[in-house]
Coordinates of C-alpha atoms in Angstrom, one line a residue:
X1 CA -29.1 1.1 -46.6
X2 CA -31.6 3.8 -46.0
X3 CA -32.4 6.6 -48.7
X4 CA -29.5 9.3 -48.4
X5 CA -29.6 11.9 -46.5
X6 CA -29.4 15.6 -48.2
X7 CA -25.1 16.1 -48.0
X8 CA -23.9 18.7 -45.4
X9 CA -22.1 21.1 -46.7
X10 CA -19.4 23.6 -45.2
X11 CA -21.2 27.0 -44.3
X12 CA -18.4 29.4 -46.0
X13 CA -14.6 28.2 -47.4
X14 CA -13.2 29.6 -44.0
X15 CA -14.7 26.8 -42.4
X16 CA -13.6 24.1 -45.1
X17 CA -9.7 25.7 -44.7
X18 CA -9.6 25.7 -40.9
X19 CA -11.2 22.4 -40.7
X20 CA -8.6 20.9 -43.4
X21 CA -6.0 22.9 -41.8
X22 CA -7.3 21.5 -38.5
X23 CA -7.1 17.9 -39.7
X24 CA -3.6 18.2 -40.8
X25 CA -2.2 20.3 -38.2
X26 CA -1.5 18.0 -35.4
X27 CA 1.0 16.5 -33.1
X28 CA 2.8 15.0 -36.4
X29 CA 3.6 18.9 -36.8
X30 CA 4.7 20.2 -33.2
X31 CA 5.9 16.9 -31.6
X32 CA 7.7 14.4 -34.4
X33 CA 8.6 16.9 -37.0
X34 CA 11.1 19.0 -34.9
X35 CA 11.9 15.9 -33.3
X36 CA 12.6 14.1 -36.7
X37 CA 14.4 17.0 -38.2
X38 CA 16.9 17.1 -35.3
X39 CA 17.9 13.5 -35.6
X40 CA 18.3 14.1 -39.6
X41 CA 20.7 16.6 -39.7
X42 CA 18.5 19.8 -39.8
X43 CA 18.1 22.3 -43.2
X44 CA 19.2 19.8 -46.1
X45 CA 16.1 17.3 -44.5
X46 CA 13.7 20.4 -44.1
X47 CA 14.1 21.3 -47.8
X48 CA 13.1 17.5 -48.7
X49 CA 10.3 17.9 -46.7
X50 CA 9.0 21.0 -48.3
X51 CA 9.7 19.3 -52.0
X52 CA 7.6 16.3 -50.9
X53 CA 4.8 18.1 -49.8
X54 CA 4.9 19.6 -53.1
X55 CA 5.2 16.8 -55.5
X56 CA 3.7 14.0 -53.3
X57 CA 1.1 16.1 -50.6
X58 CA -0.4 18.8 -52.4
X59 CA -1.7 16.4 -55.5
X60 CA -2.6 13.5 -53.5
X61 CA -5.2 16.2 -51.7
X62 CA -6.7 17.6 -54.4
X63 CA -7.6 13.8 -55.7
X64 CA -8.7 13.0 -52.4
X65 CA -11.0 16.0 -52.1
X66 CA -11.9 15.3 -55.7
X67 CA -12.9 11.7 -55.0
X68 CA -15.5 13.2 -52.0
X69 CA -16.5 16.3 -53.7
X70 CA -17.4 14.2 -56.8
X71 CA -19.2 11.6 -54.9
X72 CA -20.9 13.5 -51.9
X73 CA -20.2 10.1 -49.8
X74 CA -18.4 9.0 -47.2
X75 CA -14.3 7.4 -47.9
X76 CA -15.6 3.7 -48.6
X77 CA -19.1 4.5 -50.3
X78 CA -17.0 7.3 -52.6
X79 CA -15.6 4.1 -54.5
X80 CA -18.7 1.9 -54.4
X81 CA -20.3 5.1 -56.1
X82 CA -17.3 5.4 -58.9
X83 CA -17.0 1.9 -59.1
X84 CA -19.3 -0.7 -57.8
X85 CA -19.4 -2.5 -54.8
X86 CA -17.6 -5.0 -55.7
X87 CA -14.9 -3.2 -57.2
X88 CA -11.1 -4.0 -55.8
X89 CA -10.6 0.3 -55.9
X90 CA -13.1 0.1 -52.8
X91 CA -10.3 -1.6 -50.6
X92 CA -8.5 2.2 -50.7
X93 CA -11.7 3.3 -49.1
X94 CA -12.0 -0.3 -46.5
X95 CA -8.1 0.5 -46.1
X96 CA -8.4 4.8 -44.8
X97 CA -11.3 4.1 -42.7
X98 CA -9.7 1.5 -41.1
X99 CA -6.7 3.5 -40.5
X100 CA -8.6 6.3 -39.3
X101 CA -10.0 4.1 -36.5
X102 CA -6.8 2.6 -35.6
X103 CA -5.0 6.1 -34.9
X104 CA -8.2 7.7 -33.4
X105 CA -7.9 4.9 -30.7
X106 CA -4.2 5.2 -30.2
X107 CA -3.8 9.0 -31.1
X108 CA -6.5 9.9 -28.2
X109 CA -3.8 8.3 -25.4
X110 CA -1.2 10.0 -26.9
X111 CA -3.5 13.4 -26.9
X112 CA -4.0 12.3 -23.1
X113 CA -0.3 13.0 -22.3
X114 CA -0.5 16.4 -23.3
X115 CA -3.6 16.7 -21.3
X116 CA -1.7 15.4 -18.6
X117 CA 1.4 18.0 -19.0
X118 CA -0.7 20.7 -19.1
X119 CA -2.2 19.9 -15.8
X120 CA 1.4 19.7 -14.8
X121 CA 2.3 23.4 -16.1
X122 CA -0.5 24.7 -14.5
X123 CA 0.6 23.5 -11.2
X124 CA 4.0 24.5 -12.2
X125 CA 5.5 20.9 -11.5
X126 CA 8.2 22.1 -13.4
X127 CA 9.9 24.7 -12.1
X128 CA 13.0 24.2 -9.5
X129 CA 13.4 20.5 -10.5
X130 CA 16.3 18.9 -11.8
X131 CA 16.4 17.8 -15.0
X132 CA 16.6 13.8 -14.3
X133 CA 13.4 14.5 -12.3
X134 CA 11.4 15.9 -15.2
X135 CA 12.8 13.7 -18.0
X136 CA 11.7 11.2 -15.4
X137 CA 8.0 12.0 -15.3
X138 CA 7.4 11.2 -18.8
X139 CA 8.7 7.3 -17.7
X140 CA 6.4 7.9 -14.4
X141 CA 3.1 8.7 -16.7
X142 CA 3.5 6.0 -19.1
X143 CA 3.4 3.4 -16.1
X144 CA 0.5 4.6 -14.7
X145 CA -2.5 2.9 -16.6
X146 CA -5.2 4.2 -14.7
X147 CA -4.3 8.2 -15.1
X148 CA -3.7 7.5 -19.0
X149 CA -7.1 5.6 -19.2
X150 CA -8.3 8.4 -17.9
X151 CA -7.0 11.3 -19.5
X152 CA -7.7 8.9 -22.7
X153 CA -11.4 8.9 -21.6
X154 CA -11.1 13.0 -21.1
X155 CA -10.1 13.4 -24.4
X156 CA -12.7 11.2 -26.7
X157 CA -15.5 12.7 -24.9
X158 CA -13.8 16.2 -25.6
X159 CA -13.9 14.7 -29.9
X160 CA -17.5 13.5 -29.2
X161 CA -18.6 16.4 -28.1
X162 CA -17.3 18.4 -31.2
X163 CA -18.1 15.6 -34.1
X164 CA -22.1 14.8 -32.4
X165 CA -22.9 18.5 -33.3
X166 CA -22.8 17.8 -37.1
X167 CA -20.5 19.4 -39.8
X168 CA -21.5 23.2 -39.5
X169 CA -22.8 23.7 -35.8
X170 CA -20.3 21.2 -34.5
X171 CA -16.7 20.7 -36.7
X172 CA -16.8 23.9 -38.5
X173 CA -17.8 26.1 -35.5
X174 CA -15.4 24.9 -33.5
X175 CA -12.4 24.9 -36.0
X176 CA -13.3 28.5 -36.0
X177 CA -12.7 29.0 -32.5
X178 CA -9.6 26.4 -32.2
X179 CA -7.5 27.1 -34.7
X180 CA -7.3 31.0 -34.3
X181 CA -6.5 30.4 -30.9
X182 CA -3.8 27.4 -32.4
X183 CA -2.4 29.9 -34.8
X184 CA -1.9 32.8 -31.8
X185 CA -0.6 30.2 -29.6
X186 CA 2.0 29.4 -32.4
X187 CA 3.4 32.9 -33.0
X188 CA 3.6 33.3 -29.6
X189 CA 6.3 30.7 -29.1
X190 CA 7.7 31.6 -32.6
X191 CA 8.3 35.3 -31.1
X192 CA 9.4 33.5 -28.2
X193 CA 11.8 31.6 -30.1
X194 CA 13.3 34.6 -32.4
X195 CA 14.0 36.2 -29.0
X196 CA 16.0 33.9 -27.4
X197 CA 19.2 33.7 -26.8
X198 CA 19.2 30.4 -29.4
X199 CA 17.1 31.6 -32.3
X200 CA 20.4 32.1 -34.8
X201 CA 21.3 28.8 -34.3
X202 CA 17.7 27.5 -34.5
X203 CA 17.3 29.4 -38.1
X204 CA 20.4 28.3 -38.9
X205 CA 20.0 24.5 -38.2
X206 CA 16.4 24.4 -39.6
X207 CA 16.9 26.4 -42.8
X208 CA 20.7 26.3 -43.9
X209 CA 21.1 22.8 -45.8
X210 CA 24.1 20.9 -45.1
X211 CA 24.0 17.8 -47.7
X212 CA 26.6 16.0 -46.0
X213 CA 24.0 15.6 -42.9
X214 CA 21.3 14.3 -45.9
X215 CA 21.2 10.6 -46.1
X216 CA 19.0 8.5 -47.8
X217 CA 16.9 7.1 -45.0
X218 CA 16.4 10.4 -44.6
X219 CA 14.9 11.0 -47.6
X220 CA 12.4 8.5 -47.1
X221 CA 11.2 9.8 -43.4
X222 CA 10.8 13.4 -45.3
X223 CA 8.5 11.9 -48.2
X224 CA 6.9 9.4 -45.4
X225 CA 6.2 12.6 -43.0
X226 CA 4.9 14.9 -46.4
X227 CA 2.6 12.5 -46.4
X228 CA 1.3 12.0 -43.2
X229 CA 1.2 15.2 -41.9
X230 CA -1.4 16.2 -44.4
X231 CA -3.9 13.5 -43.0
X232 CA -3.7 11.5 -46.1
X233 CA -5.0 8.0 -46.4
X234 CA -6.7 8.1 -43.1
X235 CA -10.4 9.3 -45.1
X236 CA -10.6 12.4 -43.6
X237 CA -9.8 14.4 -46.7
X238 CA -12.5 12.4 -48.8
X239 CA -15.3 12.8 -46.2
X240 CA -14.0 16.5 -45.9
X241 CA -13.7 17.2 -49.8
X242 CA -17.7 15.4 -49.4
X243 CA -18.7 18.2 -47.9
X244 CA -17.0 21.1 -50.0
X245 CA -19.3 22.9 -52.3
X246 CA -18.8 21.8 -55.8
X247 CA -17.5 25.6 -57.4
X248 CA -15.1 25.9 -54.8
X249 CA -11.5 25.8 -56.2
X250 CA -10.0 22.7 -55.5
X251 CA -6.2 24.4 -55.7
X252 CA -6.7 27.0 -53.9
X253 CA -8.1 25.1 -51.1
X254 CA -5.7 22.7 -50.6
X255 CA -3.0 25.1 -51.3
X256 CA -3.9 27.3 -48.4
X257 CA -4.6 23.8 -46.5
X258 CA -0.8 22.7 -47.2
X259 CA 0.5 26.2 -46.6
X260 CA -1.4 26.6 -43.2
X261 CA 0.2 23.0 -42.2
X262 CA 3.6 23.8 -43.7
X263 CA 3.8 26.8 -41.4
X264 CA 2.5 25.0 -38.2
X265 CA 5.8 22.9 -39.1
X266 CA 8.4 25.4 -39.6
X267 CA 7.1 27.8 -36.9
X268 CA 7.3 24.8 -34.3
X269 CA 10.5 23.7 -35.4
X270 CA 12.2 27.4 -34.8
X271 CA 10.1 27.9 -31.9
X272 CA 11.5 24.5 -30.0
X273 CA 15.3 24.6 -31.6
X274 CA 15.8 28.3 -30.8
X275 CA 14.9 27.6 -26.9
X276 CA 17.0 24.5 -26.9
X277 CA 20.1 26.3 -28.1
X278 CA 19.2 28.7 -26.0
X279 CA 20.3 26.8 -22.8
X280 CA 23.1 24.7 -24.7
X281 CA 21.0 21.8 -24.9
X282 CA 21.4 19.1 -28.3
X283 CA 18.4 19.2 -31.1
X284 CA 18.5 15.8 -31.6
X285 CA 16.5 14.2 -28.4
X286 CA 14.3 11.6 -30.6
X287 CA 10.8 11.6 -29.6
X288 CA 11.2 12.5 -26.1
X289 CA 11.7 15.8 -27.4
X290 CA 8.8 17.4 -26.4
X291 CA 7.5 15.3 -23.2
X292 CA 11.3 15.1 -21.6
X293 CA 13.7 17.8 -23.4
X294 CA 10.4 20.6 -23.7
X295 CA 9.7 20.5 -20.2
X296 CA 13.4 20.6 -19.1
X297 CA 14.0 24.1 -21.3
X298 CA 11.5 25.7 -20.0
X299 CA 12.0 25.0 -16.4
X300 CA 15.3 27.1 -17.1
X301 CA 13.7 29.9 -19.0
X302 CA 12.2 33.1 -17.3
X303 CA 8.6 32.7 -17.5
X304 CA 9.2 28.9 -18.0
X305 CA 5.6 28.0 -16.1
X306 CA 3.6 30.4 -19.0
X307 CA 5.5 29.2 -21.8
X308 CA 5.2 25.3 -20.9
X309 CA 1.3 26.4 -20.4
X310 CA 1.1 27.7 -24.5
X311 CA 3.1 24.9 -25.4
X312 CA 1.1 22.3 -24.0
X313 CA -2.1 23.9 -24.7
X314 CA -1.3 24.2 -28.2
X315 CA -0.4 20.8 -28.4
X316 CA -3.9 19.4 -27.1
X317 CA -5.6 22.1 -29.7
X318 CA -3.8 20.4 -32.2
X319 CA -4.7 16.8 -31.5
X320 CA -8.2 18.0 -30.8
X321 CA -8.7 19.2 -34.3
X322 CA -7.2 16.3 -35.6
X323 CA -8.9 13.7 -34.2
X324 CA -12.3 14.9 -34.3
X325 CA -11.3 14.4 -38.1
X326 CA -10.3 10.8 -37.7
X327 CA -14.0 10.1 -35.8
X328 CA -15.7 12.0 -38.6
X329 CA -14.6 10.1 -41.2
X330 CA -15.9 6.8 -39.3
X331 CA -18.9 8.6 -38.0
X332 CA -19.3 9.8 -42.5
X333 CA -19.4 5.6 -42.9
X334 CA -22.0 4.8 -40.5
X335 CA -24.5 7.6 -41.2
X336 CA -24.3 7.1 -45.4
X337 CA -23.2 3.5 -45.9
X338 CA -25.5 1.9 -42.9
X339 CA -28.0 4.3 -42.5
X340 CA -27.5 5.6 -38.5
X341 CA -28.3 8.7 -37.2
X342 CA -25.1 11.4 -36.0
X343 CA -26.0 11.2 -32.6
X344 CA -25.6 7.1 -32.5
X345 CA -22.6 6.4 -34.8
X346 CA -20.4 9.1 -32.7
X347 CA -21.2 7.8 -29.7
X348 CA -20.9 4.3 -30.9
X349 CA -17.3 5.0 -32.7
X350 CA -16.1 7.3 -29.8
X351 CA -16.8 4.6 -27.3
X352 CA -15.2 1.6 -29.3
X353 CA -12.2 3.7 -29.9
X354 CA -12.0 4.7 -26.3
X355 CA -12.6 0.4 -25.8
X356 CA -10.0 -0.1 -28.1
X357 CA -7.2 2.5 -27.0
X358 CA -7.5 1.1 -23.4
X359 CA -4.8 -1.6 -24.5
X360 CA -2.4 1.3 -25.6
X361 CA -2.7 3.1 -22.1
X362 CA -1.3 -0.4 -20.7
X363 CA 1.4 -1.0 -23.4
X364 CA 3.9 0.3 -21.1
X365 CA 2.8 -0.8 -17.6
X366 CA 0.1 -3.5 -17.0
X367 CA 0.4 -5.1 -20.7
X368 CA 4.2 -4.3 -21.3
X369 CA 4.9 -8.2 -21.1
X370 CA 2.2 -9.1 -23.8
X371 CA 4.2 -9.3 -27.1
X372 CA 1.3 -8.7 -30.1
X373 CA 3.9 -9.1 -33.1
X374 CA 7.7 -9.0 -33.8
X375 CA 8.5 -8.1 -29.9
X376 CA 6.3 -5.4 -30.3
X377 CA 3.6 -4.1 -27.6
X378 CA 0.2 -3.4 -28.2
X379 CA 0.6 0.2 -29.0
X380 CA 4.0 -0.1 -31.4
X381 CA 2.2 -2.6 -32.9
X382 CA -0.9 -0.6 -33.7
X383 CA 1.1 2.1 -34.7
X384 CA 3.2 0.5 -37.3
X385 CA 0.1 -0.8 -38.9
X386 CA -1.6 2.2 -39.3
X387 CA 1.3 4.3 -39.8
X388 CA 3.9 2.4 -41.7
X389 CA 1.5 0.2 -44.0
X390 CA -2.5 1.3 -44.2
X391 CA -1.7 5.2 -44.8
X392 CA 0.8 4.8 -47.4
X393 CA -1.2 1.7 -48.9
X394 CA -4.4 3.7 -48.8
X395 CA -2.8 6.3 -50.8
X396 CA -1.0 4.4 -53.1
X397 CA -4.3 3.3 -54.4
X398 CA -5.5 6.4 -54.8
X399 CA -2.8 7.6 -56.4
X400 CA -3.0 5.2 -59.5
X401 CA -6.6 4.7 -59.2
X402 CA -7.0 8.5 -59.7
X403 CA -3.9 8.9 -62.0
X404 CA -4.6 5.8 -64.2
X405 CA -8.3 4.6 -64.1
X406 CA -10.4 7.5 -63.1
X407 CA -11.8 9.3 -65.9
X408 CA -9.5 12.2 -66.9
X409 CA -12.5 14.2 -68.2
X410 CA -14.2 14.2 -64.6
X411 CA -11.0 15.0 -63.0
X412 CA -10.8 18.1 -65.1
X413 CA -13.6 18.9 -64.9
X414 CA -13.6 19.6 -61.1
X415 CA -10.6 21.5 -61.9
X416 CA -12.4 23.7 -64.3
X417 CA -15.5 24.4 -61.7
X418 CA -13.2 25.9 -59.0
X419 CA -11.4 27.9 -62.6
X420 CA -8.1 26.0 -61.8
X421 CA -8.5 24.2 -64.9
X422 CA -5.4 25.5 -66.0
X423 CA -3.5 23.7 -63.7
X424 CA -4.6 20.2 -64.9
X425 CA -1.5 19.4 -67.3
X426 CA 1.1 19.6 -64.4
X427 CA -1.3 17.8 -61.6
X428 CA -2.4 14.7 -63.6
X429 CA 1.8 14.1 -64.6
X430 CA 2.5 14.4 -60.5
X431 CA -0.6 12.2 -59.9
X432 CA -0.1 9.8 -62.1
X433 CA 3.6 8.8 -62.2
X434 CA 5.4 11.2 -58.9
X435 CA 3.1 10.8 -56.4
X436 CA 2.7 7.0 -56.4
X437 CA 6.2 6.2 -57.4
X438 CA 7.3 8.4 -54.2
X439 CA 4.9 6.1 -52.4
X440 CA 5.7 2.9 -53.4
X441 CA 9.5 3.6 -52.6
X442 CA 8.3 4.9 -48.7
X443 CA 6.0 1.9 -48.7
X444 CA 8.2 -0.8 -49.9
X445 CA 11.1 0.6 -46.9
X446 CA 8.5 0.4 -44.4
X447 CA 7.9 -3.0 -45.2
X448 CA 11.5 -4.2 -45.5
X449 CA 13.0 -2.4 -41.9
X450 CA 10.0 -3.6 -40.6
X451 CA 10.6 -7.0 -41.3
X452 CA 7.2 -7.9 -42.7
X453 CA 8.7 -9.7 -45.8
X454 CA 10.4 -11.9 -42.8
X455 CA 7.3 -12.3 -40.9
X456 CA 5.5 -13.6 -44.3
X457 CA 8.4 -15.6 -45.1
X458 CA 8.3 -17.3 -41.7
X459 CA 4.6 -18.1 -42.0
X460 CA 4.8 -19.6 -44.9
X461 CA 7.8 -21.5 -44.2

């Protein structure tokens, strides 16, 4: 490994904030949390969510910030620094950067279909159809492999382009344009929303808890989406927190972090359940939500062709600025653990991820018969590896690692630099016995109702 480099550094906190914020904010907020909170019942599942973010997402950020800000490294060299290189802690930082790789190859196809459906609005392909022929687009898309692939191409080059430019003159510049325009994009549905002839019953259905809707698998998909919305466990928060200037206050940040991506949530989830009522249709659609139900509302609405435009648009914003956080963190591995320039680890890691996503853009179509693992095509497959086991693995070690076997003293002391010191007491109990506790439980479902213990079981056998 080559001598290190002098560390980047965010030019002002704005840029830190919006490019946190950025990371978070994705289609996990606009596309599956309305659509998860309609098939859970609503309010009492909303208020879950917002306790898990506290007590699970707020202190797992602040140690993964910690972890970078404390190391100056990358996700897998900030535990060969604390511990070694041979050190078992340094599988947490092996574990995030390999699910960061996995979603940025999937999560860029996915980012393709909004691509795709705001190509549609613009033509107004929408408007005068009948409902069956919209929902049936969606079905229409997903078998074409060749317009995914290329949409899919569209978009990495779109994440290369940001994450070649570097941290200040290519991430944090262009956070500053995106997410301002994300954020106006977002009231303006929001408005639209509270206007509609819907938006009682969409306040009421996303903010009056009925208990009797609340049911314990629902529980678990609130704490499971707390902490996946936040980008945690994916190294993006480490390689960002490596970048944060050490005097910044770490509670402060990530509490305007988790209140900017809090707010994305709740604003999108009036914005589409107030529309939806609006024309009498159901809340619980599942994740065709937003690609089948979305498109369908609007084609109903005056103005239907602008509004699918901001919709769609702010959904490609959002997996922009997320994804150009899953590359960075790959992009942080190559330049300090292997020594490669900026220029030749993105376009290395933007290419294999494009390489490697080519397999999702057939799951439905060419590969739909090729079976990777339980029934499962390549794209569920990948998806329920990255999603259902790596994240909340990643940031179960974390957790205790941080809560148990990292030095308390360092810990508080990057508390006390930022002057949240006082808040130490409260974080370290959440860190150390909540947080990974709340994990576990998520972790240990996922691995049961996915049928893992049965797949081991079988191989053994």
């Amino acid at each position: 490994m080559s001598k290190q480099a002098p560390r980047a550094q965010w030019a002002s906190r704005l840029g830190f904030v919006l490019a946190a914020a950025g990371s978070a904010i994705g289609l996990g907020n606009i596309w599956k949390f309305p659509y998860i909170t309609g098939q859970n019942g609503g309010g009492a599942f909303v208020l879950v969510y917002l306790v898990s973010i506290a007590i699970v997402g707020l202190p797992i950020m602040m140690a993964e910030l910690m972890i970078g800000r404390q190391t100056r490294r990358d996700a897998v060299g900030a535990f060969i620094k604390l511990e070694g290189k041979r050190s078992p802690w340094c599988a947490a930082g092996w574990i995030s950067v390999a699910a960061a790789f996995i979603i940025c190859s999937y999560y860029s196809v996915v980012a393709g279909w909004t691509l795709e459906y705001l190509y549609r609005s613009l033509l107004d392909s929408f408007s005068g159809q009948p409902a069956a022929a919209i929902e049936g687009m969606f079905g229409g898309l997903t078998a074409n492999g060749p317009r995914q692939l290329f949409w899919h191409f569209v978009f990495m080059i779109l994440c290369l382009g940001i994450v070649i430019g570097g941290v200040q003159k290519g991430i944090e510049r262009w956070n500053k344009i995106l997410m301002p325009i994300l954020f106006a994009l977002m009231v303006l549905l929001f408005l639209n929303g509270l206007f509609s002839a819907g938006a009682w019953q969409g306040l009421a259905f996303m903010f009056r808890p009925d208990f009797g809707k609340l049911t314990p698998g629902s529980v678990l998909e609130a704490l499971g989406h707390a902490f996946f919305t936040l980008s945690l466990g994916m190294a993006a928060m480490i390689t960002y927190g490596s970048y944060l200037n050490r005097k910044e206050n770490l509670l402060s940040a990530s509490f305007r972090v988790v209140l900017l991506d809090t707010t994305i949530s709740l604003m999108a989830g009036v914005a589409i359940f107030s529309v939806v009522f609006s024309v009498n249709m159901q809340p619980a659609a599942g994740p065709g939500l937003v690609f089948k139900t979305i498109p369908v509302v609007f084609s109903q609405l005056p103005g239907g062709q602008f509004l699918a435009i901001v919709f769609f648009l702010l959904l490609a914003f959002a997996a922009l600025t997320s994804n150009i956080s899953l590359l960075e963190a790959q992009v942080a591995y190559l330049i300090d653990e292997r020594g490669w320039g900026r220029k030749r680890a993105s376009a290395f890691l933007a290419g294999l991820a494009f390489v490697v996503g080519i397999p999702t853009a057939l799951s439905y179509n060419l590969l739909s018969e090729w079976k990777v693992v339980a029934g499962l095509v390549f794209f569920d497959a990948a998806d329920l590896l990255a999603s259902n086991y790596l994240l909340p693995l990643s940031g179960l070690v974390t957790a205790i690692y941080v809560g148990w076997f990292w030095s308390g003293a360092e810990e508080k002391q990057q508390l006390l630099a930022g002057g949240a010191g006082w808040v130490y007491p409260a974080w370290h109990f959440l860190i150390r016995y909540i947080s990974p506790l709340a994990v576990a439980v998520v972790l240990y479902f996922k691995v049961r109702d996915t049928g893992l213990f049965a797949w081991i079981a079988a191989l053994l056998g």
